[in-house]
Amino acid sequence: MRRLWHEFFRREEGRLMLFGLIIVASLFLLAAQLFQLQVVQSAEFGASQERQSQRLVQIPAVRGLIYDRNAICLADSRPSFDAVIYLEELSDEWRERVRQEIHRRGKRLEPGRREQLLVELVREKAGEFARLIGIRPQLDDRTIRVHAAELRPLPLILFPDLNETAVAIANEHYPLPRGMAIEVNPIRRYGFVVGNQPYPLAAHTLGYVTRSKPTLELDQSLPTFTQAELRGVSGLERKFDHELRGRPGSRSILINARGYKERDLGVQPPQPGHDLVLSLDARCQQAVEQALGEHIGAAVVMDPNNGDVLALASTPTFDPNGFIPRIRPETMEQLLKDPSKPLANRAVCEQYAPGSIFKLVVALAGLDSGKLSTASTSFCSGEVQVGGQLKKCWIKSKGGQHGNVNLRAAIVHSCNIFFYEHGMTIGMAPIVAMAKQFHLSERTGIPLPHEARGHLPDLTHRHRPAETANIAIGQGEVDVTPLQMACVTAAIANGGTVVAPRLVTSIRQTNKDGGVGPAVEEFPPRELGKLTVQPQLLEMVRKAMLGVVQDADGTGKKAGVPGIEVAGKTGTAQVTDPQANIIGHRAWFVSFAPYENPKYALAVMLEDGDSGGQAAAPVAGKIYEHLFATGPARNNATAKLRQRSLAFQRGGRR
């Protein structure tokens, strides 16, 4: 058989037959592959080609509102009229300019010239519109080039947030230059309305938003253009950004090979963000901010019964409306370099030596450990030797002394000598243990970014008597936040229950008819524990605090309000430089009222105060005047509830 095949292929006709078979087989395989591609897989390739020609344009949702406890709106959205230009509508005019340029030069254009012609065309359109409305255009070539290369199907914003006059002029001169339109987009607005003027409140608590830049995301199933949207940067706006932002919609478009839109394929509308309801009381917040005035400091008002934060203020403050749509770089630099740090939330994110308000914790530690009682006394001559160091009482600088003092008198008059001596007797461990019962040196869990923890002494280290004496008057290795001390005061006020501060009470669905919608999630009050101090011993401290304000010689008498029993404690903490020189003071005042069945717990801290009694206590008095409506500090302006604006149609053109 092998010889027959050999003889056959030696002949010419045999070789030709072999080649013919190979050609026929190849043609058959080619035909089979073509059938596979054009018939069997035609639908798959068609779908793939369609996907390559499709783009998704993400449509941001209207941001949710933020209400106070009485349904007063603190942050909502208003319409922003933006003058935009669609580069895709300039394609014919652009190509004509390119053709004319080539014809004039008689040769191909150099690299980048085609793009420059588009930039010049956009600038002409912007200049024409700017002359119409009387506003100078602020647009750089790079922005136009990047938008043309990466974000062509999206509108390029030329003039954001036009005023009413500019919009009226534009409406009178329709049609606008080719490719241009006025689009209505939602933009954030802060403050409740007093009369006809918006009054921004609680800037550090609410935070602020800024408008992001549009992007092209290629890691999706379809290339997705994300339009500029408002995103939370600080405060509650940042912490609850996901809930407030809502669910974006999308618009599917078909583009051609040049990258221009051919037609719309469908639209999925966005879903508005959820609303937040806070524990804040807008009128209380306003009163606290007014009481702080020009001081550099912070104040916190809480309901001691459930932990609701009624006011949370830090001064100096800022207007969050200035960050929308984007803050100017020079303005931001000015805020960051301001030595008074207006962006810092002093109530939550800064920690300070507590000074004499920490004596409340020390007194409770002594009573709870049995090392302090009503019979405990000290003689204050104005100074005392502690571990080879001369420690002084504040009254020494006034040329006086307290003489014989017991626990009540030591709290009422804030005697340092009593707490130096008895603080060393109590010891560091019981003091730190009592402080930890109040959850000091822990974050309270309030839903705000960058909350400070505070600081307590490390018990693994050995402490000298002088260090313990310092801690006993709130100096040295102890730092707290105003919010933490408001929580401490609340626990003392309510009889020993440590409550967590509650700032957000619920997340709500959008109510298109205005007002607060149904609850999506609620945040009930939380108890963190109970003090181990016996009720009668705790009452001793409460009564001493009452004397601080109600006694004629109490250090906190300037916080007094006629007809209201206010209990409190003053504090003044020294601020020293690295060489231990005193360079300033922190003035404190913590209090609760009324004494029986307390409704409010208050902490005031001033960085620029000389003493708690002279600086911080009067601020607290002004706040209580408002809370109990007993004096001129009560603002009688009627706050009007701002309803949600009508639903915005993103991309709508006028």
XYZ file of C-alpha atoms in Angstrom:
654
model
C 0.000 0.000 0.000
C 2.854 2.319 0.790
C 4.400 1.684 -2.662
C 1.074 2.473 -4.368
C 0.818 5.866 -2.535
C 4.413 6.614 -3.368
C 3.881 5.861 -7.046
C 0.624 7.862 -7.089
C 2.175 11.048 -5.688
C 5.139 10.769 -8.000
C 2.702 11.487 -10.808
C 1.761 15.117 -11.491
C -1.984 14.488 -11.362
C -1.635 13.026 -7.869
C 0.075 16.110 -6.491
C -2.518 18.363 -8.087
C -5.295 16.327 -6.488
C -3.659 16.714 -3.061
C -3.412 20.468 -3.451
C -7.022 20.580 -4.568
C -8.132 18.704 -1.484
C -6.236 21.133 0.727
C -7.821 24.138 -0.989
C -11.316 22.662 -0.712
C -10.807 21.894 2.971
C -9.530 25.419 3.611
C -12.488 26.973 1.822
C -14.838 24.780 3.836
C -13.252 25.850 7.103
C -13.387 29.518 6.042
C -17.061 29.200 5.121
C -17.810 27.540 8.450
C -16.051 30.314 10.348
C -17.894 32.996 8.382
C -21.195 31.251 9.141
C -20.258 31.156 12.822
C -19.430 34.875 12.925
C -22.191 36.242 10.683
C -25.060 33.961 11.630
C -24.488 32.157 14.907
C -22.691 35.023 16.775
C -24.222 37.958 14.920
C -26.508 38.879 17.817
C -23.623 38.772 20.299
C -21.371 40.990 18.156
C -24.247 43.341 17.466
C -24.859 43.747 21.165
C -21.142 44.287 21.763
C -21.014 46.994 19.094
C -24.075 48.636 20.601
C -22.444 48.603 24.050
C -19.328 50.231 22.622
C -21.525 52.994 21.185
C -23.535 53.534 24.384
C -22.722 55.804 27.264
C -24.450 56.365 30.598
C -24.785 59.894 31.944
C -25.361 59.784 35.697
C -27.972 62.258 36.956
C -27.389 63.384 40.575
C -30.374 63.363 42.920
C -31.678 66.308 44.915
C -29.967 66.281 48.302
C -32.055 65.582 51.417
C -33.020 68.266 53.910
C -31.832 68.715 57.490
C -34.429 69.674 60.112
C -34.194 70.650 63.746
C -36.344 68.972 66.422
C -39.260 71.349 65.654
C -39.192 70.730 61.876
C -37.414 74.019 61.171
C -35.307 73.505 58.067
C -31.603 74.176 58.607
C -30.343 73.012 55.197
C -32.262 72.622 51.957
C -31.741 73.002 48.205
C -32.498 76.011 46.047
C -32.473 76.331 42.250
C -29.205 77.361 40.648
C -29.440 78.784 37.130
C -26.285 77.760 35.270
C -25.310 78.949 31.798
C -23.856 75.908 29.996
C -22.625 75.002 26.550
C -22.901 71.658 24.733
C -19.758 71.074 22.688
C -21.516 68.427 20.591
C -23.842 71.105 19.212
C -20.809 73.027 17.976
C -19.477 70.125 15.875
C -20.661 71.442 12.482
C -19.410 74.949 13.155
C -16.112 73.576 14.474
C -15.560 71.317 11.445
C -16.278 74.245 9.135
C -13.638 76.342 10.875
C -11.152 73.493 10.586
C -11.936 73.148 6.867
C -11.493 76.883 6.300
C -8.203 76.878 8.190
C -6.859 74.018 6.080
C -8.007 75.734 2.872
C -6.413 79.015 3.901
C -3.082 77.413 4.788
C -3.082 74.904 1.995
C -1.713 72.160 4.230
C -2.585 69.944 7.178
C -2.888 71.605 10.577
C -0.134 71.193 13.122
C -0.844 69.011 16.208
C -3.182 70.677 18.684
C -4.483 73.298 16.274
C -7.842 71.569 15.781
C -8.407 71.561 19.549
C -7.356 75.204 19.793
C -9.967 76.149 17.207
C -12.613 74.546 19.421
C -11.298 76.443 22.450
C -11.513 79.711 20.505
C -15.044 78.899 19.388
C -16.162 78.207 22.987
C -14.529 81.416 24.165
C -16.368 83.387 21.485
C -19.689 81.930 22.599
C -18.900 82.632 26.267
C -17.785 86.171 25.456
C -20.944 86.848 23.480
C -23.093 85.669 26.392
C -20.966 87.545 28.922
C -21.471 90.836 27.060
C -25.183 90.123 27.024
C -25.547 89.713 30.802
C -22.686 91.969 31.888
C -20.535 89.342 33.618
C -16.864 88.693 32.938
C -16.208 85.079 31.871
C -13.802 83.042 34.029
C -12.777 80.058 31.939
C -9.324 78.663 31.176
C -8.251 76.822 28.028
C -7.274 73.670 29.901
C -10.797 73.206 31.274
C -12.245 73.402 27.775
C -9.650 70.991 26.344
C -10.170 68.397 29.099
C -13.931 68.616 28.759
C -13.748 68.214 24.983
C -11.446 65.215 25.252
C -13.091 63.343 28.127
C -16.571 64.692 28.880
C -17.952 65.817 25.533
C -21.550 64.562 26.015
C -21.882 66.568 29.259
C -22.700 70.277 29.428
C -19.756 72.542 30.238
C -20.754 75.094 32.879
C -19.609 78.540 31.791
C -21.454 80.751 34.291
C -22.667 78.991 37.470
C -25.480 80.263 39.675
C -26.626 83.286 37.687
C -28.517 85.958 39.589
C -32.098 86.880 38.813
C -31.115 89.877 36.679
C -28.804 87.816 34.469
C -31.455 85.115 34.020
C -34.063 87.722 33.095
C -31.735 89.287 30.497
C -30.959 85.866 29.032
C -34.668 85.048 28.753
C -35.297 88.328 26.933
C -32.630 87.544 24.312
C -33.614 84.030 23.288
C -32.387 82.205 21.351
C -28.995 82.131 23.045
C -25.762 81.604 21.094
C -25.715 78.197 19.420
C -24.929 75.369 21.850
C -25.715 77.445 24.956
C -28.571 76.939 27.411
C -29.727 77.868 30.910
C -30.025 74.757 33.079
C -31.616 74.579 36.515
C -29.708 72.520 39.078
C -30.203 72.141 42.850
C -27.667 73.830 45.095
C -27.332 73.682 48.888
C -28.641 76.452 51.129
C -28.017 76.748 54.873
C -29.870 78.649 57.563
C -33.418 79.121 58.761
C -35.338 82.260 57.896
C -35.816 85.094 60.384
C -38.044 87.669 58.742
C -36.825 87.609 55.154
C -33.164 86.924 55.898
C -31.533 83.474 56.091
C -29.653 82.954 59.366
C -26.959 80.256 59.031
C -26.805 78.160 62.185
C -24.677 75.358 63.585
C -22.147 75.544 60.755
C -19.684 73.200 62.463
C -22.410 70.665 63.177
C -24.113 70.698 59.793
C -20.833 70.984 57.902
C -20.794 71.976 54.266
C -20.813 70.513 50.783
C -18.961 71.303 47.602
C -19.674 70.505 43.998
C -17.546 67.698 42.615
C -16.033 67.728 39.166
C -17.627 65.678 36.361
C -15.780 62.449 35.578
C -15.721 59.543 33.146
C -15.660 56.114 34.797
C -14.525 53.245 32.570
C -14.714 50.446 35.145
C -18.477 50.071 34.778
C -20.401 47.747 32.456
C -20.873 50.821 30.273
C -18.637 53.904 30.229
C -20.350 56.301 32.643
C -20.208 60.076 32.706
C -20.785 61.378 36.227
C -22.115 64.921 36.331
C -21.042 67.391 38.993
C -22.884 66.698 42.241
C -22.886 68.023 45.788
C -20.847 65.946 48.245
C -20.469 66.367 51.991
C -17.069 67.589 53.142
C -17.505 68.099 56.892
C -19.978 67.719 59.738
C -23.243 65.842 59.325
C -23.097 66.504 55.600
C -20.058 64.267 55.459
C -21.134 61.687 58.038
C -24.526 61.127 56.389
C -23.466 61.896 52.835
C -24.721 58.558 51.498
C -28.191 58.999 53.012
C -28.514 62.658 52.041
C -27.210 62.239 48.501
C -29.945 59.835 47.413
C -29.807 57.481 44.449
C -28.596 58.987 41.168
C -30.542 58.456 37.967
C -29.083 57.835 34.543
C -29.558 58.820 30.926
C -28.455 56.356 28.239
C -27.137 57.921 25.032
C -25.814 56.634 21.718
C -22.639 58.251 20.409
C -20.977 58.089 17.003
C -17.371 57.348 16.098
C -16.434 61.011 16.606
C -17.672 60.919 20.192
C -20.764 63.062 19.614
C -24.235 62.160 20.790
C -26.559 60.680 18.192
C -29.709 60.256 20.296
C -31.088 59.477 23.756
C -31.946 55.843 24.460
C -33.762 56.212 27.774
C -33.839 57.947 31.155
C -34.063 56.564 34.691
C -34.994 59.416 37.063
C -32.996 59.933 40.280
C -34.440 59.337 43.752
C -34.110 62.254 46.210
C -31.971 61.784 49.296
C -33.396 61.093 52.736
C -33.905 63.882 55.263
C -32.242 64.162 58.670
C -34.093 65.218 61.817
C -31.778 66.513 64.538
C -32.139 66.952 68.265
C -31.001 70.565 67.887
C -33.413 73.370 68.704
C -32.832 76.126 66.136
C -33.901 78.924 68.470
C -31.749 77.556 71.299
C -28.823 77.225 68.895
C -29.302 80.820 67.794
C -29.383 82.025 71.409
C -26.178 80.126 72.236
C -24.327 81.529 69.245
C -25.479 85.043 70.106
C -24.456 84.584 73.744
C -20.954 83.491 72.721
C -20.706 86.599 70.569
C -17.132 87.544 69.696
C -15.588 85.071 72.147
C -13.354 82.259 70.925
C -14.896 79.195 72.466
C -17.720 76.681 72.488
C -20.950 75.852 74.263
C -23.120 72.732 74.469
C -26.706 72.475 75.734
C -28.119 69.000 76.459
C -31.300 67.512 77.813
C -29.914 65.606 80.828
C -32.824 63.167 80.783
C -32.223 61.614 77.370
C -28.953 63.077 76.040
C -30.525 65.183 73.292
C -28.085 67.851 72.124
C -30.166 71.028 71.941
C -27.326 73.316 70.889
C -23.734 72.727 69.808
C -21.856 75.928 69.034
C -18.273 76.862 68.269
C -17.007 80.389 67.699
C -15.801 82.016 65.593
C -17.995 80.353 63.033
C -18.247 80.523 59.246
C -20.952 80.680 56.598
C -21.205 77.281 54.864
C -23.007 78.945 51.949
C -19.623 80.383 50.966
C -18.405 76.885 49.992
C -21.057 76.465 47.300
C -20.599 75.574 44.532
C -16.873 75.823 45.325
C -15.000 78.119 47.620
C -12.389 80.376 46.079
C -8.822 79.184 46.824
C -7.829 82.542 48.300
C -10.858 82.492 50.628
C -10.050 78.960 51.792
C -6.426 79.914 52.386
C -7.587 82.861 54.480
C -9.796 80.599 56.616
C -6.999 78.072 57.124
C -4.456 80.739 58.109
C -6.815 82.582 60.454
C -5.269 82.215 63.959
C -8.757 82.009 65.497
C -9.373 78.783 63.501
C -12.983 79.407 62.419
C -13.235 75.967 60.782
C -12.376 74.124 64.016
C -15.262 72.573 65.934
C -14.116 73.437 69.440
C -17.105 71.749 71.063
C -16.225 68.296 69.741
C -12.851 68.186 68.006
C -10.651 70.192 70.381
C -9.649 69.154 73.908
C -8.656 71.365 76.809
C -7.528 71.216 80.413
C -10.769 71.399 82.428
C -9.484 73.372 85.384
C -11.717 73.521 88.443
C -14.800 71.973 86.826
C -12.880 68.681 87.169
C -13.169 69.135 90.956
C -16.688 67.703 90.611
C -15.206 64.407 89.417
C -12.596 64.478 92.191
C -15.239 65.176 94.841
C -17.357 62.247 93.643
C -14.283 60.005 93.592
C -13.515 60.920 97.185
C -17.095 60.406 98.353
C -17.437 57.115 96.504
C -14.135 55.778 97.890
C -14.931 56.923 101.425
C -11.862 59.162 101.572
C -13.958 62.317 101.578
C -17.028 63.280 103.619
C -19.023 66.243 104.821
C -16.646 66.410 107.792
C -13.570 66.770 105.581
C -11.957 70.190 105.956
C -8.850 72.109 105.032
C -7.390 75.439 105.994
C -6.713 77.676 103.007
C -4.047 80.272 103.658
C -3.732 80.855 99.929
C -0.809 78.487 99.431
C 0.546 75.099 100.449
C 3.733 73.061 100.009
C 3.240 69.897 97.927
C 6.233 67.640 97.308
C 8.654 70.520 97.550
C 6.549 72.727 95.298
C 4.607 75.787 96.407
C 1.002 75.438 95.220
C -1.305 78.435 95.351
C -5.026 78.995 95.464
C -6.523 81.432 92.993
C -7.613 83.710 95.836
C -3.970 84.325 96.713
C -3.644 86.521 93.616
C -6.485 88.605 95.055
C -4.578 89.024 98.307
C -6.900 86.803 100.335
C -7.494 83.332 101.713
C -10.479 81.031 102.222
C -9.669 79.968 105.786
C -11.377 76.815 107.034
C -13.396 75.169 104.244
C -15.419 71.985 104.021
C -16.464 70.166 100.848
C -19.420 72.421 100.092
C -17.424 75.598 100.644
C -14.541 74.222 98.600
C -16.872 73.727 95.622
C -18.787 76.988 96.104
C -15.580 79.033 96.374
C -13.488 76.719 94.164
C -10.735 76.398 96.768
C -7.591 74.849 95.304
C -5.977 74.141 98.666
C -8.814 71.819 99.734
C -8.534 69.797 96.540
C -4.720 69.769 96.570
C -4.701 68.188 100.018
C -7.676 65.864 99.685
C -6.852 64.981 96.091
C -3.570 63.458 97.264
C -5.461 61.587 99.988
C -7.959 60.213 97.491
C -5.188 59.133 95.122
C -4.814 58.996 91.368
C -6.487 55.607 90.824
C -9.922 56.476 92.351
C -9.942 59.813 90.498
C -9.228 58.157 87.157
C -11.739 55.400 87.898
C -14.497 57.945 88.552
C -13.561 59.877 85.406
C -13.914 56.657 83.430
C -17.378 56.112 84.890
C -18.255 59.317 83.028
C -16.520 57.813 79.944
C -13.909 60.553 79.844
C -10.938 59.809 77.559
C -13.439 58.075 75.233
C -15.235 59.428 72.204
C -18.880 60.046 72.963
C -19.945 58.572 69.633
C -21.627 61.720 68.396
C -21.910 61.364 64.592
C -19.424 64.077 63.681
C -15.995 63.581 62.074
C -12.736 63.907 64.005
C -14.141 63.816 67.542
C -11.400 64.191 70.156
C -11.018 61.533 72.862
C -9.663 63.638 75.669
C -6.945 62.339 77.983
C -6.543 60.864 81.461
C -3.389 59.867 83.379
C -1.873 56.464 82.649
C -2.145 54.437 85.842
C 0.685 52.127 84.796
C 3.055 55.013 85.472
C 3.948 56.117 88.972
C 2.758 59.624 89.776
C 4.337 62.003 92.256
C 2.134 63.763 94.858
C 2.472 67.060 92.995
C 1.097 65.434 89.817
C -1.907 64.063 91.697
C -2.464 67.501 93.234
C -2.454 69.036 89.756
C -4.990 66.507 88.495
C -7.225 67.285 91.484
C -7.713 70.846 90.193
C -8.015 69.844 86.544
C -4.475 70.638 85.395
C -1.700 68.392 84.122
C -2.442 65.085 82.444
C -6.156 65.612 81.893
C -7.924 67.003 78.835
C -11.613 67.039 77.958
C -13.928 68.381 75.291
C -16.842 70.736 76.026
C -19.197 67.995 74.825
C -17.726 65.516 77.326
C -18.170 67.974 80.193
C -21.768 68.586 79.150
C -22.270 64.815 79.445
C -20.620 64.811 82.896
C -22.913 67.623 84.012
C -25.970 65.839 82.604
C -25.158 62.717 84.652
C -24.833 64.748 87.834
C -28.051 66.615 87.049
C -30.197 63.534 86.413
C -29.056 61.654 89.507
C -26.223 59.495 88.170
C -27.223 58.114 84.771
C -24.561 58.630 82.095
C -26.343 59.295 78.796
C -24.798 59.373 75.338
C -25.261 62.616 73.418
C -27.911 62.233 70.700
C -27.603 64.593 67.752
C -29.598 62.802 65.028
C -32.986 61.465 66.076
C -34.114 59.945 62.768
C -33.624 59.572 59.043
C -36.788 60.359 57.091
C -38.207 59.786 53.658
C -38.687 62.792 51.424
C -42.049 64.483 51.738
C -42.783 66.168 48.413
C -45.632 68.120 49.984
C -43.298 69.727 52.511
C -42.476 68.950 56.109
C -41.091 65.796 57.648
C -41.802 62.441 55.996
C -42.087 58.898 57.404
C -39.159 57.483 59.391
C -36.620 55.260 57.633
C -34.427 54.773 60.699
C -34.667 56.099 64.228
C -31.944 56.590 66.825
C -33.309 56.168 70.365
C -31.582 57.625 73.440
C -28.741 55.524 74.872
C -27.658 55.017 78.464
C -23.964 54.296 78.960
C -24.186 53.299 82.621
C -24.851 54.542 86.135
C -22.467 56.111 88.618
C -21.573 53.980 91.612
C -21.870 56.987 93.928
C -24.680 56.637 96.456
C -27.590 59.022 95.740
C -27.223 60.931 99.020
C -23.524 61.548 98.322
C -24.247 62.691 94.793
C -26.873 65.052 96.199
C -24.169 66.672 98.355
C -22.282 67.650 95.216
C -25.465 68.839 93.510
C -26.304 71.080 96.479
C -22.790 72.495 96.466
C -23.207 73.299 92.767
C -26.440 75.099 93.624
C -24.496 77.274 96.046
C -21.960 78.159 93.343
C -24.659 80.183 91.565
C -27.238 80.966 94.249
C -24.916 82.006 97.115
C -24.033 85.672 97.228
C -20.318 84.824 97.276
C -20.487 81.862 94.871
C -17.982 81.953 92.038
C -20.736 81.378 89.435
C -23.300 83.917 90.644
C -23.169 85.762 87.299
C -24.957 82.812 85.718
C -27.969 83.406 87.928
C -31.424 83.944 86.430
C -34.252 85.444 88.515
C -36.781 82.848 89.545
C -34.694 79.884 88.313
C -32.464 77.723 90.491
C -29.279 77.246 88.465
C -26.557 74.909 89.761
C -23.057 75.078 88.335
C -19.301 75.029 88.703
C -16.718 77.491 87.466
C -13.266 76.595 86.196
C -10.157 78.364 84.980
C -7.324 76.386 83.414
C -3.893 77.853 82.863
C -2.253 77.665 79.456
C 1.530 77.510 79.510
C 4.288 77.596 76.921
C 7.102 74.974 76.712
C 9.021 76.943 79.348
C 6.045 76.668 81.777
C 5.239 80.372 81.499
C 1.522 81.177 81.776
C 0.386 82.606 78.445
C -3.378 82.439 78.804
C -6.419 80.876 80.432
C -9.353 78.679 79.483
C -12.548 79.810 81.196
C -15.157 77.119 81.949
C -18.635 76.981 83.375
C -20.775 73.834 83.623
C -24.297 73.928 84.997
C -27.807 72.530 84.984
C -31.255 74.017 85.578
C -33.745 73.990 87.127
C -32.270 72.355 90.201
C -35.369 70.232 90.735
C -36.271 68.196 87.631
C -33.477 69.596 85.431
C -34.304 70.288 81.789
C -30.934 71.589 80.632
C -27.277 70.721 81.155
C -24.825 73.288 79.860
C -21.072 73.530 79.285
C -19.360 76.763 78.239
C -15.657 77.032 77.405
C -13.878 80.218 76.362
C -10.315 80.249 75.090
C -10.062 83.987 75.648
C -11.606 84.271 79.124
C -9.794 85.422 82.252
C -11.817 83.212 84.599
C -14.835 80.974 84.556
C -16.819 83.140 86.964
C -16.135 86.418 85.184
C -16.262 85.288 81.546
C -18.003 81.932 81.055
C -20.724 82.215 83.729
C -22.267 85.382 82.190
C -22.482 83.605 78.831
C -24.377 80.774 80.515
C -26.659 83.322 82.168
C -27.605 84.790 78.785
C -28.372 81.313 77.475
C -30.603 80.529 80.455
C -32.413 83.839 80.015
C -33.401 82.670 76.567
C -34.228 79.100 77.586
C -36.525 80.287 80.355
C -37.657 83.434 78.489
C -36.858 85.708 81.411
C -34.808 88.435 79.768
C -34.029 90.433 76.623
C -31.842 87.650 75.214
C -35.029 85.975 74.009
C -35.195 86.504 70.250
C -38.799 87.198 69.385
C -38.305 86.835 65.674
C -40.541 84.205 64.176
C -38.617 81.481 62.407
C -40.402 80.360 59.300
C -40.245 76.781 58.157
C -38.790 76.568 54.688
C -40.526 73.919 52.649
C -38.720 71.831 50.083
C -38.489 73.611 46.759
C -40.294 72.107 43.822
C -38.585 69.051 42.401
C -35.645 69.970 40.195
C -35.411 68.561 36.703
C -31.706 68.047 36.174
C -30.623 68.850 32.664
C -33.746 70.901 32.038
C -33.071 73.680 29.542
C -34.674 77.061 29.272
